[in-house]
Coordinates of C-alpha atoms in Angstrom, one line a residue:
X1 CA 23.7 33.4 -17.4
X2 CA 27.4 34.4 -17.3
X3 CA 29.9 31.7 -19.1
X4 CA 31.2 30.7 -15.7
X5 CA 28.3 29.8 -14.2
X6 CA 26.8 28.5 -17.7
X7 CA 30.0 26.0 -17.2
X8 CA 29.7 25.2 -13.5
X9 CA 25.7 23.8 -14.0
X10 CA 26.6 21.8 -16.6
X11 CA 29.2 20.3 -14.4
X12 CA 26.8 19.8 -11.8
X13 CA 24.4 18.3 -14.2
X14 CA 27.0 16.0 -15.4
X15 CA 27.5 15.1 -11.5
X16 CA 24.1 14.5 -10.5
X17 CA 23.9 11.5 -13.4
X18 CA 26.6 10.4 -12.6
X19 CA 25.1 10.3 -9.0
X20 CA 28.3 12.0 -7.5
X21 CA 25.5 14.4 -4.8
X22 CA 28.2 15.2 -2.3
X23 CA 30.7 16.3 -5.0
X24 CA 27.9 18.6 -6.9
X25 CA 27.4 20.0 -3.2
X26 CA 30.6 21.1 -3.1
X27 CA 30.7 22.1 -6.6
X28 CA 27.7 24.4 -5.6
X29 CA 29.0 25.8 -2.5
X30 CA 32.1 27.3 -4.7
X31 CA 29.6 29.8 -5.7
X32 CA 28.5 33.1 -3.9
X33 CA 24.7 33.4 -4.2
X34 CA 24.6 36.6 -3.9
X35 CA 26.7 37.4 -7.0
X36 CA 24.3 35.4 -9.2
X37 CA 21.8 37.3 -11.3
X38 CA 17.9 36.5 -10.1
X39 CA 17.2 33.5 -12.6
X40 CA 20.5 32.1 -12.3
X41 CA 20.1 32.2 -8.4
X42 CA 16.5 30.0 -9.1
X43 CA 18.4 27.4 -10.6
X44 CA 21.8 27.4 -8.2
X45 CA 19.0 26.9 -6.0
X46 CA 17.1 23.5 -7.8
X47 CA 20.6 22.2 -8.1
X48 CA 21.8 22.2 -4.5
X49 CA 18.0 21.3 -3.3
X50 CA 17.9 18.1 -5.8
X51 CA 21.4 16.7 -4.6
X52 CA 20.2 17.3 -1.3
X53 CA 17.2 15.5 -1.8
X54 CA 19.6 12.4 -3.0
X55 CA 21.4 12.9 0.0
X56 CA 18.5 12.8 2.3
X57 CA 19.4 15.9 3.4
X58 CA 16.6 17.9 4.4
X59 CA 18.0 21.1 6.1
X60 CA 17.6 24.3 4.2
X61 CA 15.4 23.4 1.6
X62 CA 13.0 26.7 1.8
X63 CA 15.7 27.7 -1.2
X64 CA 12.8 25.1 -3.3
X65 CA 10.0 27.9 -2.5
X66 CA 12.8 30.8 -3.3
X67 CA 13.1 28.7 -7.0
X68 CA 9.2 28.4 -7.5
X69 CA 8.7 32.3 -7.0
X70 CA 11.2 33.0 -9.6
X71 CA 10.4 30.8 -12.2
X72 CA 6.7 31.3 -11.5
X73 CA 7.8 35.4 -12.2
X74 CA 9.5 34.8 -15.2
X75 CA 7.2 32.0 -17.0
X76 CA 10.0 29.7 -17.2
X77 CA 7.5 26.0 -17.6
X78 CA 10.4 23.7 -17.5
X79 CA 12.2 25.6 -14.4
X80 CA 9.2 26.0 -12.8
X81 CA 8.2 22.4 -13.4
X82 CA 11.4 20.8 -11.7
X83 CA 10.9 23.5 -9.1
X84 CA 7.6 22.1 -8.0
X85 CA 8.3 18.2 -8.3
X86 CA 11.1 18.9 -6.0
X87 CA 9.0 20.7 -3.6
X88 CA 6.9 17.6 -4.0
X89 CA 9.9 15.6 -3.3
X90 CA 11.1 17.1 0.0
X91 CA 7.2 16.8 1.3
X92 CA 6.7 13.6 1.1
X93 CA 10.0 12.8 2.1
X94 CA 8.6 14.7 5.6
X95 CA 5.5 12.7 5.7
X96 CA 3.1 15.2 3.9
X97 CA 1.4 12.8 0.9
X98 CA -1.4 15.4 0.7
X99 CA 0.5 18.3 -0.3
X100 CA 3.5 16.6 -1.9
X101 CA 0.4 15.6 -4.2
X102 CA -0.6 18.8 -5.2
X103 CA 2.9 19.7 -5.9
X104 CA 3.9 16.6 -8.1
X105 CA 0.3 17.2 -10.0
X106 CA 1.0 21.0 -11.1
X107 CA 5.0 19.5 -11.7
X108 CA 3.5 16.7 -14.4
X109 CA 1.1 19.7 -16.0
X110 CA 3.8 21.7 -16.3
X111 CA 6.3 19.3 -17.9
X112 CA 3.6 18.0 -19.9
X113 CA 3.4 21.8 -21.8
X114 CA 6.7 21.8 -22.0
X115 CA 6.6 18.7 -24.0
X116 CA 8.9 17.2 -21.8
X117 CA 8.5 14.0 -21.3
X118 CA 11.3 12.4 -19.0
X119 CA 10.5 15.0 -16.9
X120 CA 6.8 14.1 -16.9
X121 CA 7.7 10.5 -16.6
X122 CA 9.9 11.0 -13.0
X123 CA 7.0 12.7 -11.6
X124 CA 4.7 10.2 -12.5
X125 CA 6.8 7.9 -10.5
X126 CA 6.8 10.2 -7.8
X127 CA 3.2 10.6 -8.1
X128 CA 3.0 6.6 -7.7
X129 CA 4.7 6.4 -4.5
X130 CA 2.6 9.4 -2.7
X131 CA -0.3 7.6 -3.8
X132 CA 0.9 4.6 -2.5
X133 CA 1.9 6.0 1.0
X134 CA -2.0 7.1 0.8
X135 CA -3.1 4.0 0.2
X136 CA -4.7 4.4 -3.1
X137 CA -3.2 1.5 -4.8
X138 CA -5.0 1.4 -7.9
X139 CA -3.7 4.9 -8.6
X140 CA -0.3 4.3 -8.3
X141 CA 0.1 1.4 -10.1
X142 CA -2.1 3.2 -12.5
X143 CA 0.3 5.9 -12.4
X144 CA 3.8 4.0 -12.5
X145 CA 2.3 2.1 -15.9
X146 CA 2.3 5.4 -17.4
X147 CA 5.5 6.4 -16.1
X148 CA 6.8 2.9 -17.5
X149 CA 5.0 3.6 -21.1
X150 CA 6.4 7.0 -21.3
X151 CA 10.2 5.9 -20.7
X152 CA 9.5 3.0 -23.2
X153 CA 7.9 5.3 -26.0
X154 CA 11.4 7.8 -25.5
X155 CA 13.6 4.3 -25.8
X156 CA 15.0 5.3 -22.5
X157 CA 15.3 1.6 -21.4
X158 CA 17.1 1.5 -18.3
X159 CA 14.8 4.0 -17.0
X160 CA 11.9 2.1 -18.3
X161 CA 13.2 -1.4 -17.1
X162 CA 13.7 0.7 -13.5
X163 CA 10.3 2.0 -13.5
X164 CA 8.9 -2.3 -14.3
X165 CA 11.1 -2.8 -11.6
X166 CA 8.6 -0.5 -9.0
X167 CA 5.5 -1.4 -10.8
X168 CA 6.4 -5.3 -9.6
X169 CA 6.9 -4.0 -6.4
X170 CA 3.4 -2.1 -6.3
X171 CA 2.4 -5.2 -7.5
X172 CA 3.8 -7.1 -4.4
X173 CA 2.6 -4.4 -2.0
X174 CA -1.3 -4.5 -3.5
X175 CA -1.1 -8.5 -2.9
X176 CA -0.8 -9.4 -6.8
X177 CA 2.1 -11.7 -5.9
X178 CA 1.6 -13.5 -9.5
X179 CA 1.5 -10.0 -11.4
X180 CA 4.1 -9.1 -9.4
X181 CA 6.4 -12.6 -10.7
X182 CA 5.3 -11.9 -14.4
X183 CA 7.2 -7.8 -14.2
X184 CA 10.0 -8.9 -12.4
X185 CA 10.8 -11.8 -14.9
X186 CA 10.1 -9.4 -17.4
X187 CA 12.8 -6.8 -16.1
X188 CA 15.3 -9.1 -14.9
X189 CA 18.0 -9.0 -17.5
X190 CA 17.9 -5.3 -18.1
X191 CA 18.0 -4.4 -14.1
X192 CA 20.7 -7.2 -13.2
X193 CA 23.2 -6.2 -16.1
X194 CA 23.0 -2.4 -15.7
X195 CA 23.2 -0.3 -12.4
X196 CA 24.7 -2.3 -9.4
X197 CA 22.3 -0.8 -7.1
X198 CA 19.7 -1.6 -9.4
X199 CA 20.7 -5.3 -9.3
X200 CA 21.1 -5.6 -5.4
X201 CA 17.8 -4.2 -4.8
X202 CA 16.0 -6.4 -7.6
X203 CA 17.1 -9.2 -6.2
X204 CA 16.4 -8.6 -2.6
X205 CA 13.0 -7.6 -3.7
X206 CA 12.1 -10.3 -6.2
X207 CA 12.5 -12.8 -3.2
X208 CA 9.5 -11.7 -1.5
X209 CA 6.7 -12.5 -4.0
X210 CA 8.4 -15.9 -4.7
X211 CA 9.1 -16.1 -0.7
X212 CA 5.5 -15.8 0.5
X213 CA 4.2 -18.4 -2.1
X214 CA 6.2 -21.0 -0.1
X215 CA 9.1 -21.6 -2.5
X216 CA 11.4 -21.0 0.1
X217 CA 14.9 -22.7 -1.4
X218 CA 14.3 -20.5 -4.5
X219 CA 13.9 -17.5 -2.3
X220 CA 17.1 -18.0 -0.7
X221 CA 19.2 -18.7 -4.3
X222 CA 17.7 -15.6 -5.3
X223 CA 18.7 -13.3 -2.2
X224 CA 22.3 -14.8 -1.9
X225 CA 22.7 -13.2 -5.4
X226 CA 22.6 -9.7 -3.1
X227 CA 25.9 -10.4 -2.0
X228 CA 28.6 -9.1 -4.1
X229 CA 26.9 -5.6 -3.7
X230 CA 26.2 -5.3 -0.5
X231 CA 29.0 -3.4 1.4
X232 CA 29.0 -0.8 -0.7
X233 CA 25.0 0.4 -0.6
X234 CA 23.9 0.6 3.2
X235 CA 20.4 1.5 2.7
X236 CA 19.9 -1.6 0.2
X237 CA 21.9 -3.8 2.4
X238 CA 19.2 -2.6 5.5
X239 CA 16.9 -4.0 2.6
X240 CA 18.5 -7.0 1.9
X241 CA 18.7 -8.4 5.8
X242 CA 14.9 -6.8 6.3
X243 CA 14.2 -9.4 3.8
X244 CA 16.0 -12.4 5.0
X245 CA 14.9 -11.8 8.1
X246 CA 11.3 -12.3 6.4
X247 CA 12.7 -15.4 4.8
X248 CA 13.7 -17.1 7.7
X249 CA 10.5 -16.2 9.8
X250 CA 8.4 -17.9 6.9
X251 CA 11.0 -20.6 6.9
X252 CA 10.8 -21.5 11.2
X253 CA 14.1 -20.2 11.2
X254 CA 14.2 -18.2 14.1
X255 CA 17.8 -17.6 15.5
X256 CA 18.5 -16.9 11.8
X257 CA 15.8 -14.4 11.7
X258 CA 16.3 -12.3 14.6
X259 CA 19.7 -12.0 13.5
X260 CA 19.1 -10.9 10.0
X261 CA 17.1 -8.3 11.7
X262 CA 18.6 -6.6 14.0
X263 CA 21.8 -6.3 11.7
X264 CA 19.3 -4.5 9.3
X265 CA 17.9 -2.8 12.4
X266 CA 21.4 -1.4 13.2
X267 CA 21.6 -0.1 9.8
X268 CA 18.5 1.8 9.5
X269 CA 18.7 3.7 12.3
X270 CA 22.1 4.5 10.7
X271 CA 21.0 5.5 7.1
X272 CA 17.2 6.6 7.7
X273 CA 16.1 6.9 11.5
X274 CA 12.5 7.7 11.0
X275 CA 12.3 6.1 7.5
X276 CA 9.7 2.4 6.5
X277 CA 12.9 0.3 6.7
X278 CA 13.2 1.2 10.5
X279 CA 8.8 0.2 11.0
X280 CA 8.9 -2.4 8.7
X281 CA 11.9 -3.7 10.6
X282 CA 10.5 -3.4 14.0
X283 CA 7.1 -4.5 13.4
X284 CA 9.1 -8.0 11.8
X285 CA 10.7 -8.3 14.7
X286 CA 6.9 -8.1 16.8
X287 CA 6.0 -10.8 14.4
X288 CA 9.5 -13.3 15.3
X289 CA 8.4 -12.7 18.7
X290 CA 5.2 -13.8 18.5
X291 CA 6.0 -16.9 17.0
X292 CA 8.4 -17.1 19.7
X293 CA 5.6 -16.6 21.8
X294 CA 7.4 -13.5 24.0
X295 CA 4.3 -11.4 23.7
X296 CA 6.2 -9.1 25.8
X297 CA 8.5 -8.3 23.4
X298 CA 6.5 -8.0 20.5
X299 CA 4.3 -6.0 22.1
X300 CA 7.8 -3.6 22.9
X301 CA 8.7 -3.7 19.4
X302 CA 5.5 -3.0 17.4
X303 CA 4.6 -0.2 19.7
X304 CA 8.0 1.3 18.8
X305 CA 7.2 0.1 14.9
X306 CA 3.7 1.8 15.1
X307 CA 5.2 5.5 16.3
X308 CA 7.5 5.8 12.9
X309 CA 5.0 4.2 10.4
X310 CA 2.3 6.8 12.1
X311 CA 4.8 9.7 11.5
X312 CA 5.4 8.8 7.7
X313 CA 1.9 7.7 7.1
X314 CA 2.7 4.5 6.1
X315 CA -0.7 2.9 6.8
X316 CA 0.4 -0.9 5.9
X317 CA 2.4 -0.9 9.0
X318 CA 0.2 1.0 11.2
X319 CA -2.2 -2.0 10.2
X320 CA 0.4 -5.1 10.6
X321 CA 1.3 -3.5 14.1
X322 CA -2.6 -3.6 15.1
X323 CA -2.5 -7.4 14.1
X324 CA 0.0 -7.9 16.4
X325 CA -1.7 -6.2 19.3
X326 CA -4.6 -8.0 18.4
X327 CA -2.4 -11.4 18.8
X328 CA -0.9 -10.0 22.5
X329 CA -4.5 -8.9 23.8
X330 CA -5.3 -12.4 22.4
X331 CA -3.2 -14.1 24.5
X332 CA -3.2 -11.9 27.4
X333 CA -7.2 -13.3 27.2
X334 CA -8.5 -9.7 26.8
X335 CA -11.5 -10.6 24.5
X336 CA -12.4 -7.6 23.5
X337 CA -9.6 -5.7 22.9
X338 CA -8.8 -8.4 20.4
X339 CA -11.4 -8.2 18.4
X340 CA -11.3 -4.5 18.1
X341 CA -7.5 -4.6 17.3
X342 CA -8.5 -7.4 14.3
X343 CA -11.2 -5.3 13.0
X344 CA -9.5 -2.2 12.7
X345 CA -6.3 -3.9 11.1
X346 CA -9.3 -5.4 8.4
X347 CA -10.5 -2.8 7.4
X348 CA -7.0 -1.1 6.7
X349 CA -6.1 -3.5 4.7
X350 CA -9.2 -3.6 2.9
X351 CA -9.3 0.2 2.6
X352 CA -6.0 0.3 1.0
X353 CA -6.4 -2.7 -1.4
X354 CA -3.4 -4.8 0.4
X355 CA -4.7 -8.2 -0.4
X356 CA -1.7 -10.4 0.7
X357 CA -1.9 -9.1 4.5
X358 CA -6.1 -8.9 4.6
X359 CA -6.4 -12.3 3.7
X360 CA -3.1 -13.5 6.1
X361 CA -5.0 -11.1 9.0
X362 CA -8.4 -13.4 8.1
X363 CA -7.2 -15.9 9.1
X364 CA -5.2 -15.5 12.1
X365 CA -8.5 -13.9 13.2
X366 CA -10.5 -16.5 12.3
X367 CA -7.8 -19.0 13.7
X368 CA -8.3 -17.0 17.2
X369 CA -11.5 -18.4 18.5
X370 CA -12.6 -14.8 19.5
X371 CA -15.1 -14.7 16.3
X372 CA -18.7 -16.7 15.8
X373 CA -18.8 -19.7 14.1
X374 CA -20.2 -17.5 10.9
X375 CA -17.7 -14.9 10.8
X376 CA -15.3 -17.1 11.3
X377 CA -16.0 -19.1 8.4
X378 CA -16.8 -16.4 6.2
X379 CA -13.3 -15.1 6.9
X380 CA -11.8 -18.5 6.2
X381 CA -13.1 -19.0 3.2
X382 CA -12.5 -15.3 1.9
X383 CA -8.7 -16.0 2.8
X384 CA -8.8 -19.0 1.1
X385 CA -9.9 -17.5 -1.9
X386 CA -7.1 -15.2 -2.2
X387 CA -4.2 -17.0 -1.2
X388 CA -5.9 -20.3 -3.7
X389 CA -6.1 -17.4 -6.3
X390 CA -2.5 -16.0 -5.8
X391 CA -1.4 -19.7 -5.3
X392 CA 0.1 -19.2 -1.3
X393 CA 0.7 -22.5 -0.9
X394 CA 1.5 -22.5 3.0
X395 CA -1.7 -20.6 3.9
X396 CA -3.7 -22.8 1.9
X397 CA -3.0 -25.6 3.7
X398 CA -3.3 -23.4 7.1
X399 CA -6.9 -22.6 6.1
X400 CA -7.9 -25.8 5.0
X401 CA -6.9 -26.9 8.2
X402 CA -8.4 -24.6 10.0
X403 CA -12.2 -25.5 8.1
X404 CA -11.6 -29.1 8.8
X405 CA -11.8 -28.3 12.7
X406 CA -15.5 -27.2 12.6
X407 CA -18.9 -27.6 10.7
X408 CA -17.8 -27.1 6.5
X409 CA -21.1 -24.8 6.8
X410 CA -22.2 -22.3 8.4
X411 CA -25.8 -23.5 9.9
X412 CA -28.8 -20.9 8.6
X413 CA -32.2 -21.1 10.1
X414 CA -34.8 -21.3 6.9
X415 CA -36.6 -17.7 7.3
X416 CA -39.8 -18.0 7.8
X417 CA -42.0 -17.7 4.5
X418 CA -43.0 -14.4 3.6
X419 CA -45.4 -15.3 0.7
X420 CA -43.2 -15.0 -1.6
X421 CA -40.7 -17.5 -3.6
X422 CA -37.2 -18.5 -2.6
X423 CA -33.8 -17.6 -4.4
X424 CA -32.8 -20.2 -6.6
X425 CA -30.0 -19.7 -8.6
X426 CA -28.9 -22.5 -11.2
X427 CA -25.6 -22.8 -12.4
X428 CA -23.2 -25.3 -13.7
X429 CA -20.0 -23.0 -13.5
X430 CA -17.1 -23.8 -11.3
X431 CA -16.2 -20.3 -10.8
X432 CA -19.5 -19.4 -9.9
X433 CA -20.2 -22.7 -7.9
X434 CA -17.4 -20.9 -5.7
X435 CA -18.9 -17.6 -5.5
X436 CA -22.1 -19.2 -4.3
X437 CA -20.5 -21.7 -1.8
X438 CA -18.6 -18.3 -0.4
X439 CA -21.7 -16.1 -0.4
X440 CA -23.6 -19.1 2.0
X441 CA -20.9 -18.6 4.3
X442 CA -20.9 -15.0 4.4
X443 CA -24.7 -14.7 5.1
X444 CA -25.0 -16.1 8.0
X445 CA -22.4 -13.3 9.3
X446 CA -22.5 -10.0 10.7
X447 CA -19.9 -9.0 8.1
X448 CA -20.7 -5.9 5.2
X449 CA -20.6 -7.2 1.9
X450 CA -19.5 -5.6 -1.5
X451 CA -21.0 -6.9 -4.6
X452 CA -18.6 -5.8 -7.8
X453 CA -19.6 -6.5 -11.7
X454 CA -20.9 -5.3 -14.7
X455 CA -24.1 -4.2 -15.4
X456 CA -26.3 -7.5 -15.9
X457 CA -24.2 -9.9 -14.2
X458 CA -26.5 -10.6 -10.9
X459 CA -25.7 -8.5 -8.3
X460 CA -29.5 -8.1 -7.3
X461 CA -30.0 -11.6 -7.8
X462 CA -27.1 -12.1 -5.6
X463 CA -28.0 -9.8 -2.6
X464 CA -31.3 -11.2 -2.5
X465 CA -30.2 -15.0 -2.1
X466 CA -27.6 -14.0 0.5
X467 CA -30.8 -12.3 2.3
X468 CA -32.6 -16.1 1.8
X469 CA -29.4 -17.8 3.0
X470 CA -28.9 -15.5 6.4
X471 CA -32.2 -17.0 8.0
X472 CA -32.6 -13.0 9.5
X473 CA -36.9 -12.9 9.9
X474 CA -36.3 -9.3 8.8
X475 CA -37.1 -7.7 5.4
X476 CA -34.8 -7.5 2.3
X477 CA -34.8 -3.2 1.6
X478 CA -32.9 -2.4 -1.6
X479 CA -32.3 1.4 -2.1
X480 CA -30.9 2.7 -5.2
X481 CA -28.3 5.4 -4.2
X482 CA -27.9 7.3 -7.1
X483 CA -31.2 8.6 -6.7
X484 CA -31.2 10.1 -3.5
X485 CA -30.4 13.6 -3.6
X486 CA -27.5 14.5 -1.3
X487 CA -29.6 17.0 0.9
X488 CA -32.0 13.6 1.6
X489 CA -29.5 11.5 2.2
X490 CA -29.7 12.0 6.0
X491 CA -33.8 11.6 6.1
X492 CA -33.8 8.7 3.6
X493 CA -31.7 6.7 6.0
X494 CA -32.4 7.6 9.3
X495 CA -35.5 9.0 8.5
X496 CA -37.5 12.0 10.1
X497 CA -40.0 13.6 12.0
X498 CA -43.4 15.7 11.0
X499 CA -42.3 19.0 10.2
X500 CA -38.6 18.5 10.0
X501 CA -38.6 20.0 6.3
X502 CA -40.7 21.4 4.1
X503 CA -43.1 18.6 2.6
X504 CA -42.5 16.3 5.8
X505 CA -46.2 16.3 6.7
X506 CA -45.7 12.8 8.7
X507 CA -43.2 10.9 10.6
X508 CA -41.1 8.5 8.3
X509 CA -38.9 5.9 9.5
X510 CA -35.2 5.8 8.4
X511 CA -34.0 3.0 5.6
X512 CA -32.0 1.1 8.2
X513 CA -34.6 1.4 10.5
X514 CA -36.9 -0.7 8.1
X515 CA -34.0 -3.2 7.3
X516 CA -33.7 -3.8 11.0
X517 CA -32.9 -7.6 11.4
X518 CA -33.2 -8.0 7.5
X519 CA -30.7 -6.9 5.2
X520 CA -30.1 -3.1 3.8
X521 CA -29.0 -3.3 0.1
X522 CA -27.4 -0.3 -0.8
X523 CA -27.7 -0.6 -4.5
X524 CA -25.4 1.8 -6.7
X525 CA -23.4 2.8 -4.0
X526 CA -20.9 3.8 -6.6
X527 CA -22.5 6.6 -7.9
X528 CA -24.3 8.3 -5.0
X529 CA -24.6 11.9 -4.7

């Protein structure tokens, strides 16, 4: 590098801590590219493409792949490192969690040879939120405790208290909403007495946890605290109405609500048109209107809520706007549509481990009257679970409410004998008393259930007496998964005819064939081939 341009980077440097991305811009644009050597054209280029990147700023970023082919070339690791998490960056930013993936992986490799370990730590952060957009949550929180670790082992504490800060949030988002208390408490005097922006958006995000517990005055105190900063962050301030708006919802505070949001509305489509702030927005303002009861209008706004969060993949949404279709189709009497709407907003939140809005999505389901008096109790009593376990005050009362309209049990037909001995499982513990009571209701459903535990704890046991409790006059079939080869898997299960492959030499009926009205118990199902 020539001494000029040695002395322009390090002011750009100096400007992008500083957070000054407009003034590094310009800074930048002072410079002819094409009077740059071919290294110090790589970097010019990871400079303007990361101050873009602050700036949202998404035009002309192919200068990122121009960056990676030169420092890939000339075996620069840390170059080629910052190169490829912001290539990450700008895909996910796009909507592409898959690829930005890849990218932020070989990034973290390459900082990690390096020995760099801020730069390893920012990815890691980066690697969090992909994975959360892909709904693995275990992985991101897994992956934003080591980002938090590595910025504590450096002593870079701000960074550290910033990165506790996300990991509450994770928290929040997965449905821990006491996990998510506990790193927020931790983190509060470090975030609120540093950064401004730091502060606003700690305390408009701290209210949530504290909010949907039903300690709604201290939700409020904690979210008036936004106020000194809000007029001069937009984005947070779209935040900060996004979640009063919440507040006042929970609270029956509806003129309030639908004010709150549509200011915050307003500004998202300002700061970030196609962005979570303008879905999550929307798909709040389906849920005011269905407690409004203008189904019309919710309808409206979670179909409009549902087109973003399907662009940027952001699969809680897609699943809180099928809940609300499944409340309109509800009320509109369409049966069926209903149920499939709950279902498939179930299982998302299932698949992507977000407890808080499984168990809320139980039981509005199970407070519709479109399920069986068996389902409907299982899925009462699995919400209550949670929200007793998470202490939700307001929905426990909602579910106990809801049991106390019908039979406290589900009513099983004894099977008939088979020759064999009943379950009987004795027990004095409270917490297994509980998981008993639960696994009574669940049997006599139509619902698939996962048993999780160490090694010795039951499980068969378990499976067995749910079989006992279900009164189904079909057999109990227990397969051991790991043990079936993957090239049988398809025979094994659905089994086959004479002939079909070698050593076939008679028809064989399928697993689920033979469990047909029993109960299939896929045993192991963790580690099949």
């Amino acid at each position: 590098m020539n001494l000029t341009f040695l002395q322009l980077t390090s002011a750009v440097e100096q400007l992008l801590a500083s957070k000054r991305y407009a003034e590094a811009i310009h800074q930048l644009h002072s410079i002819e590219p094409t009077s740059l050597s071919k290294e110090d054209y790589g970097y010019y280029c990871l400079l303007l493409a990361e101050a873009k990147l602050f700036l949202d700023d998404y035009a002309e970023l192919a200068i990122i792949d121009d960056a990676i082919s030169i420092f890939r070339s000339a075996s620069d690791t840390a170059k080629y490192a910052l190169a490829k998490y912001l290539k990450g960056w700008h895909l996910v930013s796009i909507g592409m969690h898959s690829d930005s993936q890849q990218q932020l992986l070989e990034a973290y490799a390459s900082y990690l040879r390096c020995d760099d370990q801020r730069g390893a730590a920012r990815t890691l952060n980066r690697v969090s939120f992909v994975a959360f957009q892909l709904g693995k949550m275990d992985a991101a929180i897994e992956n934003l405790r080591k980002c938090a670790s590595i910025y504590a082992e450096i002593a870079d504490n701000q960074s550290a208290s910033v990165a506790s800060m996300n990991l509450a949030l994770l928290y929040l988002r997965a449905g821990l909403l006491r996990a998510a208390n506990a790193e927020y408490s931790t983190c509060s005097h470090s975030v609120t007495k540093g950064d401004p922006r730091n502060a606003l958006i700690f305390y408009a995000m701290s209210t949530l946890p504290v909010v949907q517990q039903g300690h709604l005055t201290l939700a409020k105190q904690t979210i008036a605290k936004c106020t000194p900063y809000l007029d001069t962050y937009p984005r947070e301030k779209a935040i900060y109405f996004e979640n009063l708006g919440l507040i006042h919802i929970l609270a029956g505070e509806y003129v309030e609500a639908r004010k709150a949001l549509m200011a915050g509305l307003k500004l998202s489509l300002e700061v970030a048109p196609e962005s979570a702030l303008v879905s999550q927005t929307k798909r709040l303002l389906a849920d005011l209107h269905i407690a409004l009861q203008k189904f019309e209008l919710a309808q409206k706004y979670a179909e409009q809520a549902l087109e973003v969060a399907e662009k940027i993949g952001q699969k809680v949404e897609i699943a809180a706007c099928w809940r609300v279709f499944a409340q309109v189709e509800c009320q509109r009497k369409n049966n069926d549509k209903a149920s499939e709407w709950y279902r498939k907003a179930l299982d998302m939140f299932n698949l992507i481990s977000s407890r808080y809005e499984l168990a809320v999505t139980r039981y509005l389901a199970a407070s519709s009257g479109l399920f069986d008096s068996g389902e409907r109790t299982a899925l009462l009593y699995l919400a209550k679970e949670y929200f007793e376990a998470e202490e939700v005050a307001p929905y426990i009362e909602k579910v106990n409410a809801e049991l106390n309209k019908g039979p406290s049990r589900v009513v099983v037909t004894p099977r008939p004998s088979s020759g064999r001995d009943s379950i009987t499982i004795v027990t004095v513990s409270p917490v297994m008393l509980s998981k008993l009571d639960l696994a009574r209701h669940v049997a006599g459903s139509a619902m698939t259930v996962l048993l999780t535990g160490e090694t010795g704890v039951g499980k068969d046991l378990l499976a067995r007496y749910i079989h006992e409790q279900s009164g189904r006059s079909g057999e109990f079939v227990a397969v051991n998964c790991a043990a079936i080869p993957d090239h049988l898997v398809e025979s094994e299960l659905f089994g086959c005819a004479k002939g079909a492959y070698t050593g076939a030499d008679r028809d064989r009926p399928g697993l689920f064939e033979m469990a047909d009205g029993g109960t299939l118990y896929l045993n192991e199902i963790g580690d099949a081939n």
